[in-house]
Amino acid sequence: MAVVEQPCYTLINASSDTEPYNEMQLKMDLEKGDTKVKIEALKKTIHMILSGERLPGLLMTIIRFMLPLQDHTIKKLLLVFWEIVPKTTPDGKLLQEMILVCDAYRKDLQHPNEFLRGSTLRFLCKLKEPELLEPLMPAIRACLEHRHSYVRRNAVLAIFTIYKNFEFLIPDAPELVANFLDGEQDMSCKRNAFLMLLHADQDRALSYLASCIDQVTAFGDILQLVIVELIYKVCHANPAERSRFIRCIYNLLNSNSPAVRYEAAGTLVTLSSAPTAIKAAASCYIELIVKESDNNVKLIVLDRLIALRDHPAHERVLQDLVMDILRVLASPDLEVRKKALNLAMDLVSSRNIEEMVLVLKKEVSKTHNVEHEDTGKYRQLLVRTLHACCIKFPDVAATVIPVLIEFLSDTNELAASDVLVFVREAIQKFENLRPLIIEKLLEAFGDIKSVKVHRAALWILGEYSNSADDIEAVMKQVHQTLGEIPLVEAELKLVAGDKSDEEPALQSTTNTASSSNSKLVTSDGTYASQSAFNTTQTTKKTESRPPLRQYLVDGDFFIGAALGTTLTKLSLRYISLVHDVKRHNRFCTDAMLIMASILHLGKSGLPSKAITNDDADHLLLCLRVLSERSPSIVRIFNERCRVALSTMLAAKSEEEESTQKAKEKPGALTLVQADDPISFIQLTAGRGGELGGENVFEMSLSQAVAGGRQGGLGAEITSSVSKLNKVTQLTGFSDPVYAEAYVHVNQYDIVLDVLIVNQTNDTLQNCTLELATLGDLKLVEKPQPVVLAPHDFCNIKANVKVASTENGIIFGNIVYDVTGAASDRNVVVLNDIHIDIMDYIVPATCNDTEFRQMWAEFEWENKVSVNTTITDLSEYLKHLLRSTNMKCLTPEKALSGQCGFMAANMYARSIFGEDALANLSIEKPFNKPDAPVSGHIRIRAKSQGMALSLGDKINMTQKGTQSKVVAA
């Protein structure tokens, strides 16, 4: 089997628009050019070799004319050149010319310039040919005693890599480096030497650490990091050593370096589950979050805290640190604040809820005078957190409600709406707080700036004003916010410019502005006439009206209908509370006058939009209810509305509980099952023993390389099965070259592992995999050409970068030469590889308001018709959710039951932060039980690619279900 995977240490970007190079011209430039020309020629040579060209003719030219030069730039470029140039003949023997190169580098290792020595030593770490390294060993050893630390630390690295790859060249390396470490003072050299001992000879590393364990806090951060890694590895392999080194880890929690503190805290958590250890580690994490300025660091450390909370034994310890976690709110980033508030909310208990509420109140007051793009969202976040606090701990509701009701006058409609949602739930659940809420709501009613908030506030006041005094106070507020009644007469006075009872100060201005035919002067000096219609329009804009009347004049009569309902409820309740008939009649007449006045205004033509038939019918119904007072209708107004609200709140809390249960780990509460196997430390030390399973250093490395977490036999089986599912056949079985690719998607990268099999009896030379991409994909590097013996095979890897959530296509061909054939290069065209959008989409959740807002904002819509053989509505929805990775936002109760149609909202988010919304509307006739589901799915997204790709995916899955049915 041909080995293609060569070690890569240096990445060089070659621009695609450069002109092809001429080998003869390069030879001339390398031989006879000046220094600048030689440098450019050497760069071009390096680019050509990297792109797969073989230039054996240039090797001796470079040795003769470039190696003797002392220019530092040429020396650096030569190091890159010798790293990538083929150093062996096709049969694997070292090229004769390399002896000359080896001699040149022996001289460089003895050069008086420390930079040349150090960079040559770094280059030697990359060599994989022991024949080249053997003559250089005495010079490398001598570099350990050089006066400059740059040379010494690179000499240690060179010895480490040579010992790791070719131990026979320097068998006494651990002893040599241990002696070097004892006498070394420079921190970077000590770090490299200690790192080598950590990997090559742990006993020597431990004995060195034991000799200087009290001085560890004075070491540099780079050495401290390696010490933390050593302690973790030793304690992981041998838990009995924990007591010896855990004090050292505690001391490193106070290191000056944030990186060391972070690693020490992570190691302490894995080594000990004692409450003091967990508290020390969590406090260290919180300090890091507060003091670090980088938001990414804050988010990563917050994730570590959240992972700590998931462990039941640690949760109790973290509950005492809630107030410290709230210090994170000083960060300006919304995502950091959101995570911190969620974590604090999960940990808060009855012991510290009052302190937390005080902190949140301070945060609320801080947002009042600050205008920042995220202030509104942060305010909304605080409102929701305070809401959750009150529902979880009803005792604090009395102190929170007055603070939150101040938000009703906020210009940010979302925050004000959230406050009302909270007030509605609080007034329903906490009967003892109803008088306080009504009082505060009436105080804030006149300052509300949003029609939606006013509408909801009217509903709450109408539903929960239970005393005669409260009802009269609400009626007084309605009069104040509606203005002079009847509305039409007051508006006509305003249009005519007469003095209104409420605006005496504006008389002179109104009279002046109301002349039916005023003269104006245009820009060219002539007189222009202005009609009375324009004058009234201007007056209308400049006049300040009470808020409720302003909404009505602007044509929003839905609030008129809501006001009608409120007045009807208040009147019916007032009649049951007060036994004076005159007061009954006066109150009902007042309410009916307001409703009739709104109706009259809607039909008068004065508002910008006329009243809708729906709103007019609702107001007429309210008038009829007040005049007839039928017992069944009265019951609906007085009782059924509140019952409907309590049912909705109960359903909502039930849904939240089920979501919370789904989030909890299944075995979180049961620490040890009765039939769990007993774990013996001596037998399980290799698998992690007491310290929580696998080695976290190895695990993090494998995750970084392979992407994704694997553990246990089941995971291995499922991963191998899913791996087979992702294999794509690229050529046919009868083609001279057979190829198939395993497509591994790791977030922003796609790795193509292509298996190429030579099915002929000929040797294929320069067999090259040529790839190109379509969509937001970019090929990182060009795969290297290989030589395939008859019936041989090899694996070639290609990396592709992904920029956005869009269906991408990778296509290409395999090009090769046949030995001895006079014909042109042979080409095998490959099948296209379609990158699945589902690898980047994850289910997400949002509330109804956010969904509607995004639905209105997103400009790209893709309407997909339902074309399926599935006959059940809910079955089709489940199939759609499975195939698109979307989450259904419509509650389960709303979808349960059988009827002829179904409508559901779905939401998902890509790893690139793009949102995708979908609305499913499907139906099936009742009289045809075997008829397939019909309807359509509307997809909305910010980008065109997302909307189209999701639509294509849905179409493909629909075809898939049909083909399965046909096959069956």
PDB file of N, CA, C and O in Angstrom, residues 106-163:
ATOM      1  N   ARG A 106      25.817  20.737   9.401  1.00  0.00           N
ATOM      2  CA  ARG A 106      26.748  20.542  10.516  1.00  0.00           C
ATOM      3  C   ARG A 106      27.518  21.832  10.792  1.00  0.00           C
ATOM      4  O   ARG A 106      27.735  22.221  11.933  1.00  0.00           O
ATOM      5  N   LYS A 107      27.872  22.521   9.686  1.00  0.00           N
ATOM      6  CA  LYS A 107      28.566  23.815   9.835  1.00  0.00           C
ATOM      7  C   LYS A 107      27.628  24.863  10.451  1.00  0.00           C
ATOM      8  O   LYS A 107      28.057  25.681  11.277  1.00  0.00           O
ATOM      9  N   ASP A 108      26.359  24.823  10.025  1.00  0.00           N
ATOM     10  CA  ASP A 108      25.404  25.804  10.579  1.00  0.00           C
ATOM     11  C   ASP A 108      25.190  25.591  12.074  1.00  0.00           C
ATOM     12  O   ASP A 108      24.940  26.548  12.822  1.00  0.00           O
ATOM     13  N   LEU A 109      25.267  24.302  12.524  1.00  0.00           N
ATOM     14  CA  LEU A 109      25.099  24.025  13.957  1.00  0.00           C
ATOM     15  C   LEU A 109      26.285  24.519  14.782  1.00  0.00           C
ATOM     16  O   LEU A 109      26.205  24.598  16.009  1.00  0.00           O
ATOM     17  N   GLN A 110      27.399  24.834  14.095  1.00  0.00           N
ATOM     18  CA  GLN A 110      28.574  25.378  14.796  1.00  0.00           C
ATOM     19  C   GLN A 110      28.788  26.850  14.461  1.00  0.00           C
ATOM     20  O   GLN A 110      29.806  27.439  14.797  1.00  0.00           O
ATOM     21  N   HIS A 111      27.792  27.457  13.813  1.00  0.00           N
ATOM     22  CA  HIS A 111      27.894  28.858  13.382  1.00  0.00           C
ATOM     23  C   HIS A 111      27.886  29.785  14.608  1.00  0.00           C
ATOM     24  O   HIS A 111      27.151  29.526  15.580  1.00  0.00           O
ATOM     25  N   PRO A 112      28.641  30.869  14.583  1.00  0.00           N
ATOM     26  CA  PRO A 112      28.645  31.775  15.750  1.00  0.00           C
ATOM     27  C   PRO A 112      27.318  32.515  15.963  1.00  0.00           C
ATOM     28  O   PRO A 112      27.025  32.954  17.065  1.00  0.00           O
ATOM     29  N   ASN A 113      26.492  32.634  14.882  1.00  0.00           N
ATOM     30  CA  ASN A 113      25.206  33.347  15.011  1.00  0.00           C
ATOM     31  C   ASN A 113      24.169  32.423  15.662  1.00  0.00           C
ATOM     32  O   ASN A 113      23.839  31.365  15.133  1.00  0.00           O
ATOM     33  N   GLU A 114      23.615  32.858  16.836  1.00  0.00           N
ATOM     34  CA  GLU A 114      22.680  31.999  17.584  1.00  0.00           C
ATOM     35  C   GLU A 114      21.361  31.786  16.830  1.00  0.00           C
ATOM     36  O   GLU A 114      20.728  30.744  16.968  1.00  0.00           O
ATOM     37  N   PHE A 115      20.975  32.765  15.994  1.00  0.00           N
ATOM     38  CA  PHE A 115      19.710  32.590  15.258  1.00  0.00           C
ATOM     39  C   PHE A 115      19.838  31.441  14.259  1.00  0.00           C
ATOM     40  O   PHE A 115      18.936  30.611  14.123  1.00  0.00           O
ATOM     41  N   LEU A 116      20.988  31.396  13.549  1.00  0.00           N
ATOM     42  CA  LEU A 116      21.189  30.323  12.569  1.00  0.00           C
ATOM     43  C   LEU A 116      21.235  28.959  13.263  1.00  0.00           C
ATOM     44  O   LEU A 116      20.646  27.986  12.791  1.00  0.00           O
ATOM     45  N   ARG A 117      21.923  28.907  14.388  1.00  0.00           N
ATOM     46  CA  ARG A 117      21.982  27.637  15.132  1.00  0.00           C
ATOM     47  C   ARG A 117      20.575  27.185  15.559  1.00  0.00           C
ATOM     48  O   ARG A 117      20.194  26.036  15.347  1.00  0.00           O
ATOM     49  N   GLY A 118      19.818  28.133  16.169  1.00  0.00           N
ATOM     50  CA  GLY A 118      18.487  27.794  16.688  1.00  0.00           C
ATOM     51  C   GLY A 118      17.534  27.374  15.592  1.00  0.00           C
ATOM     52  O   GLY A 118      16.808  26.375  15.732  1.00  0.00           O
ATOM     53  N   SER A 119      17.506  28.113  14.473  1.00  0.00           N
ATOM     54  CA  SER A 119      16.575  27.776  13.394  1.00  0.00           C
ATOM     55  C   SER A 119      16.969  26.458  12.722  1.00  0.00           C
ATOM     56  O   SER A 119      16.100  25.691  12.279  1.00  0.00           O
ATOM     57  N   THR A 120      18.282  26.146  12.679  1.00  0.00           N
ATOM     58  CA  THR A 120      18.714  24.855  12.126  1.00  0.00           C
ATOM     59  C   THR A 120      18.261  23.716  13.039  1.00  0.00           C
ATOM     60  O   THR A 120      17.798  22.668  12.581  1.00  0.00           O
ATOM     61  N   LEU A 121      18.345  23.931  14.348  1.00  0.00           N
ATOM     62  CA  LEU A 121      17.886  22.902  15.297  1.00  0.00           C
ATOM     63  C   LEU A 121      16.382  22.670  15.171  1.00  0.00           C
ATOM     64  O   LEU A 121      15.918  21.532  15.257  1.00  0.00           O
ATOM     65  N   ARG A 122      15.636  23.754  14.962  1.00  0.00           N
ATOM     66  CA  ARG A 122      14.182  23.599  14.764  1.00  0.00           C
ATOM     67  C   ARG A 122      13.898  22.788  13.499  1.00  0.00           C
ATOM     68  O   ARG A 122      12.983  21.973  13.448  1.00  0.00           O
ATOM     69  N   PHE A 123      14.714  23.028  12.452  1.00  0.00           N
ATOM     70  CA  PHE A 123      14.538  22.302  11.201  1.00  0.00           C
ATOM     71  C   PHE A 123      14.806  20.812  11.394  1.00  0.00           C
ATOM     72  O   PHE A 123      14.116  19.950  10.845  1.00  0.00           O
ATOM     73  N   LEU A 124      15.795  20.486  12.225  1.00  0.00           N
ATOM     74  CA  LEU A 124      16.155  19.081  12.435  1.00  0.00           C
ATOM     75  C   LEU A 124      15.017  18.310  13.117  1.00  0.00           C
ATOM     76  O   LEU A 124      14.932  17.090  12.988  1.00  0.00           O
ATOM     77  N   CYS A 125      14.146  19.031  13.860  1.00  0.00           N
ATOM     78  CA  CYS A 125      12.979  18.367  14.479  1.00  0.00           C
ATOM     79  C   CYS A 125      12.058  17.792  13.408  1.00  0.00           C
ATOM     80  O   CYS A 125      11.275  16.886  13.686  1.00  0.00           O
ATOM     81  N   LYS A 126      12.134  18.337  12.200  1.00  0.00           N
ATOM     82  CA  LYS A 126      11.193  17.947  11.143  1.00  0.00           C
ATOM     83  C   LYS A 126      11.745  16.839  10.241  1.00  0.00           C
ATOM     84  O   LYS A 126      11.027  16.345   9.383  1.00  0.00           O
ATOM     85  N   LEU A 127      13.003  16.500  10.408  1.00  0.00           N
ATOM     86  CA  LEU A 127      13.600  15.477   9.540  1.00  0.00           C
ATOM     87  C   LEU A 127      13.187  14.071   9.993  1.00  0.00           C
ATOM     88  O   LEU A 127      13.148  13.789  11.188  1.00  0.00           O
ATOM     89  N   LYS A 128      12.908  13.214   9.036  1.00  0.00           N
ATOM     90  CA  LYS A 128      12.483  11.847   9.339  1.00  0.00           C
ATOM     91  C   LYS A 128      13.480  10.817   8.794  1.00  0.00           C
ATOM     92  O   LYS A 128      13.156   9.650   8.671  1.00  0.00           O
ATOM     93  N   GLU A 129      14.685  11.261   8.447  1.00  0.00           N
ATOM     94  CA  GLU A 129      15.695  10.358   7.880  1.00  0.00           C
ATOM     95  C   GLU A 129      16.844  10.200   8.882  1.00  0.00           C
ATOM     96  O   GLU A 129      17.648  11.132   9.058  1.00  0.00           O
ATOM     97  N   PRO A 130      16.949   9.037   9.549  1.00  0.00           N
ATOM     98  CA  PRO A 130      18.022   8.874  10.549  1.00  0.00           C
ATOM     99  C   PRO A 130      19.427   8.963   9.942  1.00  0.00           C
ATOM    100  O   PRO A 130      20.371   9.368  10.613  1.00  0.00           O
ATOM    101  N   GLU A 131      19.556   8.601   8.650  1.00  0.00           N
ATOM    102  CA  GLU A 131      20.882   8.673   8.008  1.00  0.00           C
ATOM    103  C   GLU A 131      21.396  10.112   7.965  1.00  0.00           C
ATOM    104  O   GLU A 131      22.603  10.353   8.049  1.00  0.00           O
ATOM    105  N   LEU A 132      20.455  11.072   7.830  1.00  0.00           N
ATOM    106  CA  LEU A 132      20.853  12.478   7.806  1.00  0.00           C
ATOM    107  C   LEU A 132      21.179  12.993   9.206  1.00  0.00           C
ATOM    108  O   LEU A 132      22.043  13.867   9.371  1.00  0.00           O
ATOM    109  N   LEU A 133      20.485  12.464  10.201  1.00  0.00           N
ATOM    110  CA  LEU A 133      20.638  12.992  11.558  1.00  0.00           C
ATOM    111  C   LEU A 133      21.882  12.443  12.266  1.00  0.00           C
ATOM    112  O   LEU A 133      22.476  13.125  13.106  1.00  0.00           O
ATOM    113  N   GLU A 134      22.267  11.205  11.934  1.00  0.00           N
ATOM    114  CA  GLU A 134      23.346  10.546  12.686  1.00  0.00           C
ATOM    115  C   GLU A 134      24.648  11.355  12.715  1.00  0.00           C
ATOM    116  O   GLU A 134      25.226  11.553  13.790  1.00  0.00           O
ATOM    117  N   PRO A 135      25.125  11.897  11.563  1.00  0.00           N
ATOM    118  CA  PRO A 135      26.387  12.659  11.618  1.00  0.00           C
ATOM    119  C   PRO A 135      26.268  13.964  12.414  1.00  0.00           C
ATOM    120  O   PRO A 135      27.283  14.541  12.802  1.00  0.00           O
ATOM    121  N   LEU A 136      25.046  14.432  12.647  1.00  0.00           N
ATOM    122  CA  LEU A 136      24.866  15.726  13.300  1.00  0.00           C
ATOM    123  C   LEU A 136      24.737  15.618  14.816  1.00  0.00           C
ATOM    124  O   LEU A 136      24.660  16.637  15.510  1.00  0.00           O
ATOM    125  N   MET A 137      24.667  14.386  15.381  1.00  0.00           N
ATOM    126  CA  MET A 137      24.386  14.222  16.798  1.00  0.00           C
ATOM    127  C   MET A 137      25.408  14.896  17.714  1.00  0.00           C
ATOM    128  O   MET A 137      25.025  15.568  18.679  1.00  0.00           O
ATOM    129  N   PRO A 138      26.726  14.768  17.458  1.00  0.00           N
ATOM    130  CA  PRO A 138      27.681  15.452  18.354  1.00  0.00           C
ATOM    131  C   PRO A 138      27.474  16.980  18.382  1.00  0.00           C
ATOM    132  O   PRO A 138      27.537  17.599  19.455  1.00  0.00           O
ATOM    133  N   ALA A 139      27.186  17.540  17.208  1.00  0.00           N
ATOM    134  CA  ALA A 139      26.979  19.004  17.145  1.00  0.00           C
ATOM    135  C   ALA A 139      25.712  19.396  17.913  1.00  0.00           C
ATOM    136  O   ALA A 139      25.682  20.436  18.582  1.00  0.00           O
ATOM    137  N   ILE A 140      24.648  18.556  17.833  1.00  0.00           N
ATOM    138  CA  ILE A 140      23.394  18.848  18.553  1.00  0.00           C
ATOM    139  C   ILE A 140      23.628  18.804  20.057  1.00  0.00           C
ATOM    140  O   ILE A 140      23.173  19.674  20.813  1.00  0.00           O
ATOM    141  N   ARG A 141      24.390  17.793  20.542  1.00  0.00           N
ATOM    142  CA  ARG A 141      24.700  17.695  21.972  1.00  0.00           C
ATOM    143  C   ARG A 141      25.475  18.920  22.446  1.00  0.00           C
ATOM    144  O   ARG A 141      25.215  19.463  23.534  1.00  0.00           O
ATOM    145  N   ALA A 142      26.407  19.371  21.602  1.00  0.00           N
ATOM    146  CA  ALA A 142      27.231  20.527  21.983  1.00  0.00           C
ATOM    147  C   ALA A 142      26.378  21.787  22.147  1.00  0.00           C
ATOM    148  O   ALA A 142      26.701  22.661  22.966  1.00  0.00           O
ATOM    149  N   CYS A 143      25.289  21.867  21.391  1.00  0.00           N
ATOM    150  CA  CYS A 143      24.426  23.058  21.459  1.00  0.00           C
ATOM    151  C   CYS A 143      23.729  23.195  22.816  1.00  0.00           C
ATOM    152  O   CYS A 143      23.244  24.275  23.161  1.00  0.00           O
ATOM    153  N   LEU A 144      23.655  22.095  23.601  1.00  0.00           N
ATOM    154  CA  LEU A 144      23.043  22.171  24.930  1.00  0.00           C
ATOM    155  C   LEU A 144      23.833  23.090  25.862  1.00  0.00           C
ATOM    156  O   LEU A 144      23.288  23.571  26.866  1.00  0.00           O
ATOM    157  N   GLU A 145      25.103  23.308  25.542  1.00  0.00           N
ATOM    158  CA  GLU A 145      25.944  24.128  26.427  1.00  0.00           C
ATOM    159  C   GLU A 145      26.196  25.512  25.844  1.00  0.00           C
ATOM    160  O   GLU A 145      27.076  26.242  26.306  1.00  0.00           O
ATOM    161  N   HIS A 146      25.415  25.896  24.815  1.00  0.00           N
ATOM    162  CA  HIS A 146      25.611  27.222  24.197  1.00  0.00           C
ATOM    163  C   HIS A 146      25.222  28.320  25.179  1.00  0.00           C
ATOM    164  O   HIS A 146      24.353  28.134  26.033  1.00  0.00           O
ATOM    165  N   ARG A 147      25.842  29.491  25.029  1.00  0.00           N
ATOM    166  CA  ARG A 147      25.584  30.586  25.972  1.00  0.00           C
ATOM    167  C   ARG A 147      24.168  31.157  25.828  1.00  0.00           C
ATOM    168  O   ARG A 147      23.602  31.697  26.779  1.00  0.00           O
ATOM    169  N   HIS A 148      23.565  31.036  24.609  1.00  0.00           N
ATOM    170  CA  HIS A 148      22.273  31.689  24.382  1.00  0.00           C
ATOM    171  C   HIS A 148      21.101  30.719  24.601  1.00  0.00           C
ATOM    172  O   HIS A 148      21.135  29.569  24.147  1.00  0.00           O
ATOM    173  N   SER A 149      20.046  31.193  25.296  1.00  0.00           N
ATOM    174  CA  SER A 149      18.915  30.314  25.641  1.00  0.00           C
ATOM    175  C   SER A 149      18.146  29.856  24.401  1.00  0.00           C
ATOM    176  O   SER A 149      17.569  28.770  24.388  1.00  0.00           O
ATOM    177  N   TYR A 150      18.122  30.685  23.330  1.00  0.00           N
ATOM    178  CA  TYR A 150      17.393  30.319  22.107  1.00  0.00           C
ATOM    179  C   TYR A 150      17.968  29.030  21.520  1.00  0.00           C
ATOM    180  O   TYR A 150      17.220  28.133  21.086  1.00  0.00           O
ATOM    181  N   VAL A 151      19.285  28.908  21.543  1.00  0.00           N
ATOM    182  CA  VAL A 151      19.935  27.710  21.000  1.00  0.00           C
ATOM    183  C   VAL A 151      19.675  26.524  21.930  1.00  0.00           C
ATOM    184  O   VAL A 151      19.322  25.427  21.480  1.00  0.00           O
ATOM    185  N   ARG A 152      19.812  26.761  23.243  1.00  0.00           N
ATOM    186  CA  ARG A 152      19.669  25.655  24.208  1.00  0.00           C
ATOM    187  C   ARG A 152      18.250  25.067  24.160  1.00  0.00           C
ATOM    188  O   ARG A 152      18.067  23.854  24.153  1.00  0.00           O
ATOM    189  N   ARG A 153      17.220  25.944  24.144  1.00  0.00           N
ATOM    190  CA  ARG A 153      15.856  25.398  24.177  1.00  0.00           C
ATOM    191  C   ARG A 153      15.517  24.645  22.894  1.00  0.00           C
ATOM    192  O   ARG A 153      14.793  23.654  22.914  1.00  0.00           O
ATOM    193  N   ASN A 154      16.063  25.110  21.743  1.00  0.00           N
ATOM    194  CA  ASN A 154      15.819  24.379  20.491  1.00  0.00           C
ATOM    195  C   ASN A 154      16.628  23.091  20.430  1.00  0.00           C
ATOM    196  O   ASN A 154      16.205  22.120  19.802  1.00  0.00           O
ATOM    197  N   ALA A 155      17.782  23.070  21.117  1.00  0.00           N
ATOM    198  CA  ALA A 155      18.575  21.834  21.179  1.00  0.00           C
ATOM    199  C   ALA A 155      17.809  20.770  21.972  1.00  0.00           C
ATOM    200  O   ALA A 155      17.780  19.592  21.592  1.00  0.00           O
ATOM    201  N   VAL A 156      17.168  21.199  23.064  1.00  0.00           N
ATOM    202  CA  VAL A 156      16.365  20.245  23.860  1.00  0.00           C
ATOM    203  C   VAL A 156      15.216  19.693  23.016  1.00  0.00           C
ATOM    204  O   VAL A 156      14.946  18.484  23.023  1.00  0.00           O
ATOM    205  N   LEU A 157      14.533  20.566  22.257  1.00  0.00           N
ATOM    206  CA  LEU A 157      13.432  20.116  21.402  1.00  0.00           C
ATOM    207  C   LEU A 157      13.925  19.132  20.350  1.00  0.00           C
ATOM    208  O   LEU A 157      13.261  18.135  20.047  1.00  0.00           O
ATOM    209  N   ALA A 158      15.094  19.441  19.758  1.00  0.00           N
ATOM    210  CA  ALA A 158      15.647  18.552  18.727  1.00  0.00           C
ATOM    211  C   ALA A 158      15.962  17.182  19.326  1.00  0.00           C
ATOM    212  O   ALA A 158      15.633  16.141  18.745  1.00  0.00           O
ATOM    213  N   ILE A 159      16.574  17.170  20.540  1.00  0.00           N
ATOM    214  CA  ILE A 159      16.906  15.898  21.191  1.00  0.00           C
ATOM    215  C   ILE A 159      15.615  15.121  21.509  1.00  0.00           C
ATOM    216  O   ILE A 159      15.541  13.905  21.330  1.00  0.00           O
ATOM    217  N   PHE A 160      14.591  15.856  21.949  1.00  0.00           N
ATOM    218  CA  PHE A 160      13.303  15.227  22.289  1.00  0.00           C
ATOM    219  C   PHE A 160      12.703  14.531  21.064  1.00  0.00           C
ATOM    220  O   PHE A 160      12.337  13.350  21.119  1.00  0.00           O
ATOM    221  N   THR A 161      12.603  15.240  19.930  1.00  0.00           N
ATOM    222  CA  THR A 161      11.970  14.642  18.740  1.00  0.00           C
ATOM    223  C   THR A 161      12.820  13.514  18.161  1.00  0.00           C
ATOM    224  O   THR A 161      12.279  12.506  17.703  1.00  0.00           O
ATOM    225  N   ILE A 162      14.151  13.664  18.201  1.00  0.00           N
ATOM    226  CA  ILE A 162      15.022  12.591  17.678  1.00  0.00           C
ATOM    227  C   ILE A 162      14.890  11.352  18.562  1.00  0.00           C
ATOM    228  O   ILE A 162      14.792  10.220  18.073  1.00  0.00           O
ATOM    229  N   TYR A 163      14.841  11.561  19.892  1.00  0.00           N
ATOM    230  CA  TYR A 163      14.694  10.427  20.824  1.00  0.00           C
ATOM    231  C   TYR A 163      13.339   9.740  20.617  1.00  0.00           C
ATOM    232  O   TYR A 163      13.236   8.514  20.664  1.00  0.00           O
TER     233      TYR A 163
END
